[in-house]
Amino acid sequence: MRAVDLFDYRRGNRFSTYAYQAVERSIFGHFRRDQRYKSKVSAASHGVLEFCPGDAGESDRAELDARETIVQVNELIEQLDDRERYIVRSRFGINRPDSGVAFHVIAEEIRLSTTRTLQLFNRSIEKLRILMKHRTLRGADHRRREGSRRESR
């Protein structure tokens, strides 16, 4: 949702390209923060560091935005078929102990060629763009209707 608010059409970019990159940055940022949090908690459990989750301050809002975005991305990914979902999650390192995986590794895991795996990944990303666009349009319609309801009162 933050991508919708920050998008500037005057820069000449397509919204789908901008939103994809914004979601990708958000996902990767979430995982980086999660790794830092785990390392701090791990250090605290060994008596090396005292950690208080409320110390973040301004980053709390950013973390909430990131969590909301991750929930929305996961909802979109759930609409893909099983194979597409596996490819996207593997490539971005979602729900995996390691980071994103190379296409040739994913291809071996699902017993397809690397080229076919890349094609399926690109098709999946395009589906996600379309789903996000429809969701964005529905959200805009909903906000517009809510605004007109408030004005009529």
Short mmCIF file of N, CA and C in Angstrom, two decimals:
data_model
loop_
_atom_site.label_atom_id
_atom_site.label_comp_id
_atom_site.label_asym_id
_atom_site.label_seq_id
_atom_site.Cartn_x
_atom_site.Cartn_y
_atom_site.Cartn_z
N MET A 1 0.82 -1.19 0.00
CA MET A 1 0.00 0.00 0.00
C MET A 1 0.87 1.26 0.00
N ARG A 2 2.03 1.15 0.63
CA ARG A 2 2.93 2.30 0.67
C ARG A 2 3.40 2.65 -0.74
N ALA A 3 3.58 1.62 -1.58
CA ALA A 3 4.01 1.85 -2.96
C ALA A 3 2.98 2.70 -3.71
N VAL A 4 1.71 2.46 -3.43
CA VAL A 4 0.65 3.24 -4.09
C VAL A 4 0.75 4.69 -3.67
N ASP A 5 1.00 4.93 -2.40
CA ASP A 5 1.08 6.30 -1.90
C ASP A 5 2.29 7.05 -2.43
N LEU A 6 3.40 6.35 -2.62
CA LEU A 6 4.64 7.02 -3.00
C LEU A 6 4.89 7.06 -4.51
N PHE A 7 4.08 6.37 -5.29
CA PHE A 7 4.31 6.29 -6.74
C PHE A 7 4.12 7.66 -7.38
N ASP A 8 5.06 8.02 -8.27
CA ASP A 8 5.00 9.28 -8.99
C ASP A 8 5.06 8.98 -10.48
N TYR A 9 3.93 9.07 -11.15
CA TYR A 9 3.84 8.74 -12.57
C TYR A 9 4.68 9.68 -13.43
N ARG A 10 4.96 10.87 -12.92
CA ARG A 10 5.71 11.87 -13.69
C ARG A 10 7.16 11.46 -13.93
N ARG A 11 7.64 10.47 -13.20
CA ARG A 11 9.01 10.01 -13.40
C ARG A 11 9.13 9.07 -14.61
N GLY A 12 8.00 8.69 -15.18
CA GLY A 12 8.02 7.90 -16.40
C GLY A 12 8.09 6.40 -16.19
N ASN A 13 7.94 5.93 -14.97
CA ASN A 13 7.96 4.49 -14.71
C ASN A 13 6.54 3.94 -14.71
N ARG A 14 6.43 2.67 -15.09
CA ARG A 14 5.14 1.99 -14.97
C ARG A 14 4.92 1.65 -13.51
N PHE A 15 3.67 1.68 -13.08
CA PHE A 15 3.39 1.39 -11.67
C PHE A 15 3.78 -0.04 -11.32
N SER A 16 3.53 -0.98 -12.21
CA SER A 16 3.83 -2.38 -11.90
C SER A 16 5.33 -2.57 -11.64
N THR A 17 6.16 -1.89 -12.41
CA THR A 17 7.60 -1.99 -12.20
C THR A 17 7.97 -1.39 -10.85
N TYR A 18 7.43 -0.22 -10.56
CA TYR A 18 7.72 0.45 -9.29
C TYR A 18 7.23 -0.39 -8.11
N ALA A 19 6.01 -0.88 -8.20
CA ALA A 19 5.43 -1.64 -7.09
C ALA A 19 6.20 -2.93 -6.85
N TYR A 20 6.58 -3.61 -7.92
CA TYR A 20 7.35 -4.85 -7.77
C TYR A 20 8.64 -4.57 -7.01
N GLN A 21 9.35 -3.52 -7.41
CA GLN A 21 10.61 -3.21 -6.75
C GLN A 21 10.38 -2.77 -5.31
N ALA A 22 9.31 -2.03 -5.07
CA ALA A 22 9.01 -1.58 -3.71
C ALA A 22 8.69 -2.77 -2.81
N VAL A 23 7.90 -3.71 -3.31
CA VAL A 23 7.55 -4.90 -2.54
C VAL A 23 8.80 -5.74 -2.29
N GLU A 24 9.61 -5.90 -3.33
CA GLU A 24 10.84 -6.67 -3.19
C GLU A 24 11.75 -6.05 -2.13
N ARG A 25 11.94 -4.73 -2.17
CA ARG A 25 12.75 -4.05 -1.16
C ARG A 25 12.17 -4.25 0.23
N SER A 26 10.87 -4.18 0.33
CA SER A 26 10.21 -4.34 1.62
C SER A 26 10.43 -5.75 2.17
N ILE A 27 10.28 -6.73 1.30
CA ILE A 27 10.47 -8.12 1.73
C ILE A 27 11.90 -8.34 2.19
N PHE A 28 12.86 -7.92 1.36
CA PHE A 28 14.26 -8.11 1.74
C PHE A 28 14.60 -7.33 3.00
N GLY A 29 14.05 -6.12 3.13
CA GLY A 29 14.29 -5.33 4.32
C GLY A 29 13.75 -6.02 5.57
N HIS A 30 12.58 -6.63 5.41
CA HIS A 30 11.99 -7.35 6.55
C HIS A 30 12.91 -8.48 6.98
N PHE A 31 13.41 -9.24 6.02
CA PHE A 31 14.26 -10.37 6.38
C PHE A 31 15.58 -9.91 6.98
N ARG A 32 16.12 -8.79 6.50
CA ARG A 32 17.34 -8.26 7.11
C ARG A 32 17.08 -7.85 8.55
N ARG A 33 15.95 -7.15 8.79
CA ARG A 33 15.61 -6.75 10.15
C ARG A 33 15.37 -7.97 11.04
N ASP A 34 14.72 -8.97 10.47
CA ASP A 34 14.45 -10.19 11.22
C ASP A 34 15.75 -10.88 11.62
N GLN A 35 16.70 -10.92 10.71
CA GLN A 35 18.00 -11.53 11.02
C GLN A 35 18.72 -10.74 12.11
N ARG A 36 18.67 -9.40 12.02
CA ARG A 36 19.31 -8.57 13.05
C ARG A 36 18.64 -8.80 14.41
N TYR A 37 17.31 -8.88 14.40
CA TYR A 37 16.57 -9.10 15.64
C TYR A 37 16.96 -10.45 16.25
N LYS A 38 17.02 -11.48 15.41
CA LYS A 38 17.39 -12.81 15.91
C LYS A 38 18.79 -12.81 16.48
N SER A 39 19.71 -12.11 15.83
CA SER A 39 21.07 -12.08 16.34
C SER A 39 21.14 -11.32 17.67
N LYS A 40 20.35 -10.24 17.82
CA LYS A 40 20.33 -9.50 19.07
C LYS A 40 19.72 -10.33 20.19
N VAL A 41 18.63 -11.02 19.88
CA VAL A 41 17.99 -11.86 20.88
C VAL A 41 18.91 -12.99 21.28
N SER A 42 19.60 -13.57 20.30
CA SER A 42 20.54 -14.65 20.58
C SER A 42 21.66 -14.16 21.49
N ALA A 43 22.18 -12.98 21.20
CA ALA A 43 23.25 -12.42 22.03
C ALA A 43 22.73 -12.12 23.43
N ALA A 44 21.50 -11.63 23.54
CA ALA A 44 20.92 -11.31 24.84
C ALA A 44 20.74 -12.57 25.67
N SER A 45 20.36 -13.66 25.01
CA SER A 45 20.14 -14.90 25.76
C SER A 45 21.45 -15.45 26.33
N HIS A 46 22.57 -15.01 25.76
CA HIS A 46 23.87 -15.43 26.27
C HIS A 46 24.44 -14.43 27.26
N GLY A 47 23.65 -13.42 27.66
CA GLY A 47 24.08 -12.45 28.65
C GLY A 47 25.03 -11.39 28.12
N VAL A 48 25.21 -11.31 26.80
CA VAL A 48 26.15 -10.35 26.22
C VAL A 48 25.50 -8.99 26.01
N LEU A 49 24.20 -8.98 25.71
CA LEU A 49 23.55 -7.74 25.30
C LEU A 49 22.16 -7.68 25.93
N GLU A 50 21.80 -6.53 26.41
CA GLU A 50 20.44 -6.31 26.87
C GLU A 50 19.66 -5.72 25.71
N PHE A 51 18.49 -6.30 25.40
CA PHE A 51 17.71 -5.85 24.25
C PHE A 51 16.29 -5.57 24.68
N CYS A 52 15.80 -4.41 24.33
CA CYS A 52 14.42 -4.04 24.62
C CYS A 52 13.74 -3.73 23.30
N PRO A 53 12.69 -4.50 22.91
CA PRO A 53 12.07 -4.28 21.61
C PRO A 53 11.49 -2.89 21.42
N GLY A 54 11.15 -2.17 22.48
CA GLY A 54 10.55 -0.85 22.35
C GLY A 54 11.56 0.26 22.05
N ASP A 55 12.84 -0.06 21.97
CA ASP A 55 13.86 0.95 21.74
C ASP A 55 13.92 1.46 20.30
N ALA A 56 13.18 0.88 19.42
CA ALA A 56 13.31 1.20 18.00
C ALA A 56 12.84 2.61 17.66
N GLY A 57 11.82 3.14 18.33
CA GLY A 57 11.35 4.49 18.07
C GLY A 57 10.69 4.64 16.71
N GLU A 58 11.28 5.48 15.84
CA GLU A 58 10.69 5.76 14.54
C GLU A 58 10.60 4.54 13.65
N SER A 59 11.47 3.58 13.86
CA SER A 59 11.46 2.40 13.00
C SER A 59 10.26 1.49 13.27
N ASP A 60 9.54 1.74 14.38
CA ASP A 60 8.36 0.93 14.66
C ASP A 60 7.32 1.06 13.55
N ARG A 61 7.09 2.27 13.11
CA ARG A 61 6.10 2.51 12.03
C ARG A 61 6.55 1.84 10.74
N ALA A 62 7.83 1.95 10.43
CA ALA A 62 8.36 1.31 9.23
C ALA A 62 8.24 -0.20 9.33
N GLU A 63 8.47 -0.73 10.51
CA GLU A 63 8.35 -2.18 10.70
C GLU A 63 6.90 -2.63 10.53
N LEU A 64 5.96 -1.84 11.06
CA LEU A 64 4.55 -2.17 10.88
C LEU A 64 4.16 -2.13 9.41
N ASP A 65 4.64 -1.11 8.69
CA ASP A 65 4.37 -1.03 7.25
C ASP A 65 4.95 -2.23 6.52
N ALA A 66 6.15 -2.62 6.89
CA ALA A 66 6.78 -3.77 6.26
C ALA A 66 6.00 -5.04 6.55
N ARG A 67 5.56 -5.20 7.79
CA ARG A 67 4.78 -6.40 8.13
C ARG A 67 3.46 -6.44 7.36
N GLU A 68 2.82 -5.28 7.23
CA GLU A 68 1.57 -5.20 6.47
C GLU A 68 1.81 -5.57 5.00
N THR A 69 2.89 -5.06 4.46
CA THR A 69 3.24 -5.36 3.07
C THR A 69 3.52 -6.85 2.91
N ILE A 70 4.21 -7.44 3.85
CA ILE A 70 4.53 -8.87 3.77
C ILE A 70 3.25 -9.69 3.82
N VAL A 71 2.32 -9.32 4.67
CA VAL A 71 1.04 -10.03 4.72
C VAL A 71 0.34 -9.94 3.37
N GLN A 72 0.33 -8.74 2.80
CA GLN A 72 -0.33 -8.56 1.50
C GLN A 72 0.38 -9.34 0.40
N VAL A 73 1.70 -9.36 0.42
CA VAL A 73 2.44 -10.12 -0.59
C VAL A 73 2.17 -11.61 -0.44
N ASN A 74 2.14 -12.09 0.79
CA ASN A 74 1.84 -13.50 1.01
C ASN A 74 0.44 -13.86 0.53
N GLU A 75 -0.51 -12.95 0.73
CA GLU A 75 -1.87 -13.20 0.23
C GLU A 75 -1.87 -13.29 -1.29
N LEU A 76 -1.10 -12.43 -1.95
CA LEU A 76 -0.99 -12.48 -3.40
C LEU A 76 -0.31 -13.77 -3.86
N ILE A 77 0.78 -14.14 -3.20
CA ILE A 77 1.51 -15.35 -3.57
C ILE A 77 0.64 -16.58 -3.42
N GLU A 78 -0.23 -16.59 -2.41
CA GLU A 78 -1.11 -17.74 -2.20
C GLU A 78 -2.06 -17.97 -3.37
N GLN A 79 -2.26 -16.96 -4.20
CA GLN A 79 -3.15 -17.10 -5.35
C GLN A 79 -2.48 -17.76 -6.54
N LEU A 80 -1.17 -17.97 -6.46
CA LEU A 80 -0.44 -18.67 -7.52
C LEU A 80 -0.63 -20.17 -7.35
N ASP A 81 -0.38 -20.94 -8.41
CA ASP A 81 -0.46 -22.40 -8.25
C ASP A 81 0.77 -22.88 -7.48
N ASP A 82 0.76 -24.14 -7.05
CA ASP A 82 1.79 -24.65 -6.16
C ASP A 82 3.21 -24.50 -6.72
N ARG A 83 3.39 -24.85 -7.98
CA ARG A 83 4.73 -24.79 -8.58
C ARG A 83 5.21 -23.35 -8.68
N GLU A 84 4.36 -22.45 -9.12
CA GLU A 84 4.73 -21.03 -9.22
C GLU A 84 5.06 -20.46 -7.85
N ARG A 85 4.23 -20.82 -6.87
CA ARG A 85 4.44 -20.35 -5.50
C ARG A 85 5.81 -20.82 -4.99
N TYR A 86 6.14 -22.08 -5.25
CA TYR A 86 7.42 -22.63 -4.80
C TYR A 86 8.59 -21.89 -5.45
N ILE A 87 8.48 -21.62 -6.75
CA ILE A 87 9.55 -20.92 -7.47
C ILE A 87 9.75 -19.51 -6.92
N VAL A 88 8.67 -18.76 -6.74
CA VAL A 88 8.77 -17.38 -6.25
C VAL A 88 9.33 -17.37 -4.83
N ARG A 89 8.81 -18.21 -3.97
CA ARG A 89 9.29 -18.23 -2.58
C ARG A 89 10.75 -18.65 -2.51
N SER A 90 11.13 -19.62 -3.32
CA SER A 90 12.53 -20.06 -3.31
C SER A 90 13.45 -18.96 -3.83
N ARG A 91 13.05 -18.31 -4.89
CA ARG A 91 13.90 -17.28 -5.49
C ARG A 91 14.13 -16.13 -4.53
N PHE A 92 13.10 -15.72 -3.79
CA PHE A 92 13.23 -14.60 -2.86
C PHE A 92 13.62 -15.04 -1.45
N GLY A 93 13.73 -16.35 -1.22
CA GLY A 93 14.12 -16.83 0.10
C GLY A 93 13.03 -16.72 1.13
N ILE A 94 11.77 -16.74 0.69
CA ILE A 94 10.64 -16.64 1.60
C ILE A 94 10.37 -18.03 2.17
N ASN A 95 10.25 -18.11 3.50
CA ASN A 95 9.99 -19.36 4.21
C ASN A 95 11.10 -20.39 4.00
N ARG A 96 12.30 -19.91 3.83
CA ARG A 96 13.47 -20.78 3.69
C ARG A 96 14.51 -20.34 4.70
N PRO A 97 15.29 -21.29 5.21
CA PRO A 97 16.32 -20.90 6.17
C PRO A 97 17.46 -20.10 5.53
N ASP A 98 17.69 -20.30 4.22
CA ASP A 98 18.74 -19.56 3.54
C ASP A 98 18.14 -18.42 2.74
N SER A 99 18.98 -17.62 2.13
CA SER A 99 18.47 -16.52 1.31
C SER A 99 17.99 -17.05 -0.03
N GLY A 100 17.66 -16.14 -0.95
CA GLY A 100 17.16 -16.55 -2.25
C GLY A 100 18.07 -17.54 -2.94
N VAL A 101 17.47 -18.38 -3.76
CA VAL A 101 18.18 -19.48 -4.42
C VAL A 101 18.29 -19.18 -5.90
N ALA A 102 19.39 -19.61 -6.51
CA ALA A 102 19.60 -19.43 -7.95
C ALA A 102 18.59 -20.27 -8.74
N PHE A 103 18.30 -19.81 -9.94
CA PHE A 103 17.32 -20.52 -10.78
C PHE A 103 17.75 -21.95 -11.08
N HIS A 104 19.03 -22.18 -11.29
CA HIS A 104 19.46 -23.55 -11.62
C HIS A 104 19.24 -24.51 -10.45
N VAL A 105 19.34 -24.00 -9.23
CA VAL A 105 19.08 -24.84 -8.04
C VAL A 105 17.59 -25.15 -7.93
N ILE A 106 16.76 -24.13 -8.13
CA ILE A 106 15.31 -24.33 -8.10
C ILE A 106 14.91 -25.32 -9.19
N ALA A 107 15.50 -25.16 -10.38
CA ALA A 107 15.19 -26.04 -11.51
C ALA A 107 15.50 -27.50 -11.16
N GLU A 108 16.64 -27.73 -10.51
CA GLU A 108 16.98 -29.09 -10.10
C GLU A 108 15.98 -29.63 -9.09
N GLU A 109 15.56 -28.80 -8.16
CA GLU A 109 14.62 -29.22 -7.13
C GLU A 109 13.27 -29.63 -7.70
N ILE A 110 12.81 -28.92 -8.74
CA ILE A 110 11.49 -29.23 -9.30
C ILE A 110 11.59 -30.01 -10.61
N ARG A 111 12.82 -30.39 -10.96
CA ARG A 111 13.09 -31.23 -12.14
C ARG A 111 12.60 -30.61 -13.44
N LEU A 112 12.97 -29.36 -13.64
CA LEU A 112 12.71 -28.65 -14.89
C LEU A 112 14.02 -28.03 -15.36
N SER A 113 14.03 -27.57 -16.59
CA SER A 113 15.22 -26.86 -17.08
C SER A 113 15.27 -25.48 -16.43
N THR A 114 16.46 -24.92 -16.40
CA THR A 114 16.63 -23.58 -15.84
C THR A 114 15.83 -22.56 -16.64
N THR A 115 15.83 -22.73 -17.96
CA THR A 115 15.09 -21.80 -18.82
C THR A 115 13.60 -21.85 -18.51
N ARG A 116 13.06 -23.06 -18.37
CA ARG A 116 11.63 -23.20 -18.08
C ARG A 116 11.31 -22.62 -16.70
N THR A 117 12.18 -22.84 -15.75
CA THR A 117 11.98 -22.30 -14.40
C THR A 117 11.96 -20.78 -14.44
N LEU A 118 12.87 -20.19 -15.21
CA LEU A 118 12.90 -18.73 -15.36
C LEU A 118 11.63 -18.23 -16.03
N GLN A 119 11.14 -18.95 -17.03
CA GLN A 119 9.90 -18.58 -17.70
C GLN A 119 8.73 -18.60 -16.72
N LEU A 120 8.66 -19.66 -15.91
CA LEU A 120 7.58 -19.77 -14.92
C LEU A 120 7.68 -18.67 -13.88
N PHE A 121 8.90 -18.33 -13.48
CA PHE A 121 9.10 -17.25 -12.52
C PHE A 121 8.60 -15.93 -13.11
N ASN A 122 9.00 -15.62 -14.33
CA ASN A 122 8.56 -14.38 -14.97
C ASN A 122 7.05 -14.33 -15.13
N ARG A 123 6.44 -15.47 -15.50
CA ARG A 123 4.99 -15.53 -15.62
C ARG A 123 4.33 -15.30 -14.26
N SER A 124 4.91 -15.86 -13.22
CA SER A 124 4.38 -15.69 -11.86
C SER A 124 4.45 -14.24 -11.41
N ILE A 125 5.57 -13.59 -11.69
CA ILE A 125 5.73 -12.19 -11.32
C ILE A 125 4.72 -11.33 -12.07
N GLU A 126 4.49 -11.65 -13.33
CA GLU A 126 3.49 -10.91 -14.11
C GLU A 126 2.10 -11.12 -13.52
N LYS A 127 1.78 -12.35 -13.10
CA LYS A 127 0.50 -12.61 -12.44
C LYS A 127 0.38 -11.78 -11.16
N LEU A 128 1.46 -11.73 -10.39
CA LEU A 128 1.44 -10.95 -9.16
C LEU A 128 1.22 -9.48 -9.44
N ARG A 129 1.84 -8.98 -10.50
CA ARG A 129 1.64 -7.57 -10.88
C ARG A 129 0.17 -7.31 -11.21
N ILE A 130 -0.43 -8.21 -11.97
CA ILE A 130 -1.83 -8.05 -12.35
C ILE A 130 -2.72 -8.12 -11.11
N LEU A 131 -2.47 -9.09 -10.24
CA LEU A 131 -3.25 -9.22 -9.02
C LEU A 131 -3.11 -7.98 -8.15
N MET A 132 -1.89 -7.44 -8.07
CA MET A 132 -1.67 -6.25 -7.26
C MET A 132 -2.39 -5.06 -7.88
N LYS A 133 -2.37 -4.98 -9.19
CA LYS A 133 -3.04 -3.87 -9.86
C LYS A 133 -4.54 -3.92 -9.59
N HIS A 134 -5.12 -5.12 -9.69
CA HIS A 134 -6.57 -5.26 -9.40
C HIS A 134 -6.87 -4.92 -7.95
N ARG A 135 -6.00 -5.36 -7.06
CA ARG A 135 -6.20 -5.09 -5.63
C ARG A 135 -6.09 -3.59 -5.38
N THR A 136 -5.14 -2.93 -6.03
CA THR A 136 -4.96 -1.50 -5.88
C THR A 136 -6.18 -0.75 -6.39
N LEU A 137 -6.68 -1.18 -7.55
CA LEU A 137 -7.87 -0.53 -8.11
C LEU A 137 -9.09 -0.73 -7.22
N ARG A 138 -9.24 -1.95 -6.68
CA ARG A 138 -10.36 -2.20 -5.76
C ARG A 138 -10.22 -1.35 -4.52
N GLY A 139 -9.00 -1.21 -4.00
CA GLY A 139 -8.77 -0.38 -2.81
C GLY A 139 -9.09 1.07 -3.08
N ALA A 140 -8.72 1.55 -4.27
CA ALA A 140 -9.02 2.94 -4.63
C ALA A 140 -10.52 3.15 -4.75
N ASP A 141 -11.23 2.18 -5.36
CA ASP A 141 -12.69 2.26 -5.45
C ASP A 141 -13.31 2.30 -4.07
N HIS A 142 -12.81 1.42 -3.19
CA HIS A 142 -13.34 1.35 -1.83
C HIS A 142 -13.12 2.68 -1.10
N ARG A 143 -11.90 3.24 -1.23
CA ARG A 143 -11.62 4.52 -0.56
C ARG A 143 -12.49 5.63 -1.14
N ARG A 144 -12.72 5.59 -2.46
CA ARG A 144 -13.55 6.60 -3.10
C ARG A 144 -15.00 6.49 -2.59
N ARG A 145 -15.51 5.26 -2.49
CA ARG A 145 -16.88 5.07 -1.99
C ARG A 145 -17.00 5.52 -0.55
N GLU A 146 -15.99 5.18 0.27
CA GLU A 146 -16.02 5.60 1.67
C GLU A 146 -16.01 7.12 1.77
N GLY A 147 -15.21 7.76 0.94
CA GLY A 147 -15.15 9.23 0.95
C GLY A 147 -16.48 9.85 0.56
N SER A 148 -17.16 9.28 -0.46
CA SER A 148 -18.45 9.83 -0.88
C SER A 148 -19.53 9.56 0.17
N ARG A 149 -19.42 8.46 0.90
CA ARG A 149 -20.37 8.20 1.99
C ARG A 149 -20.22 9.23 3.10
N ARG A 150 -18.97 9.55 3.43
CA ARG A 150 -18.72 10.52 4.48
C ARG A 150 -19.23 11.91 4.08
N GLU A 151 -19.03 12.24 2.79
CA GLU A 151 -19.48 13.56 2.31
C GLU A 151 -21.00 13.67 2.32
N SER A 152 -21.70 12.56 2.06
CA SER A 152 -23.17 12.61 1.98
C SER A 152 -23.82 12.70 3.38
N ARG A 153 -23.03 12.46 4.42
CA ARG A 153 -23.60 12.52 5.78
C ARG A 153 -23.72 13.88 6.24
#
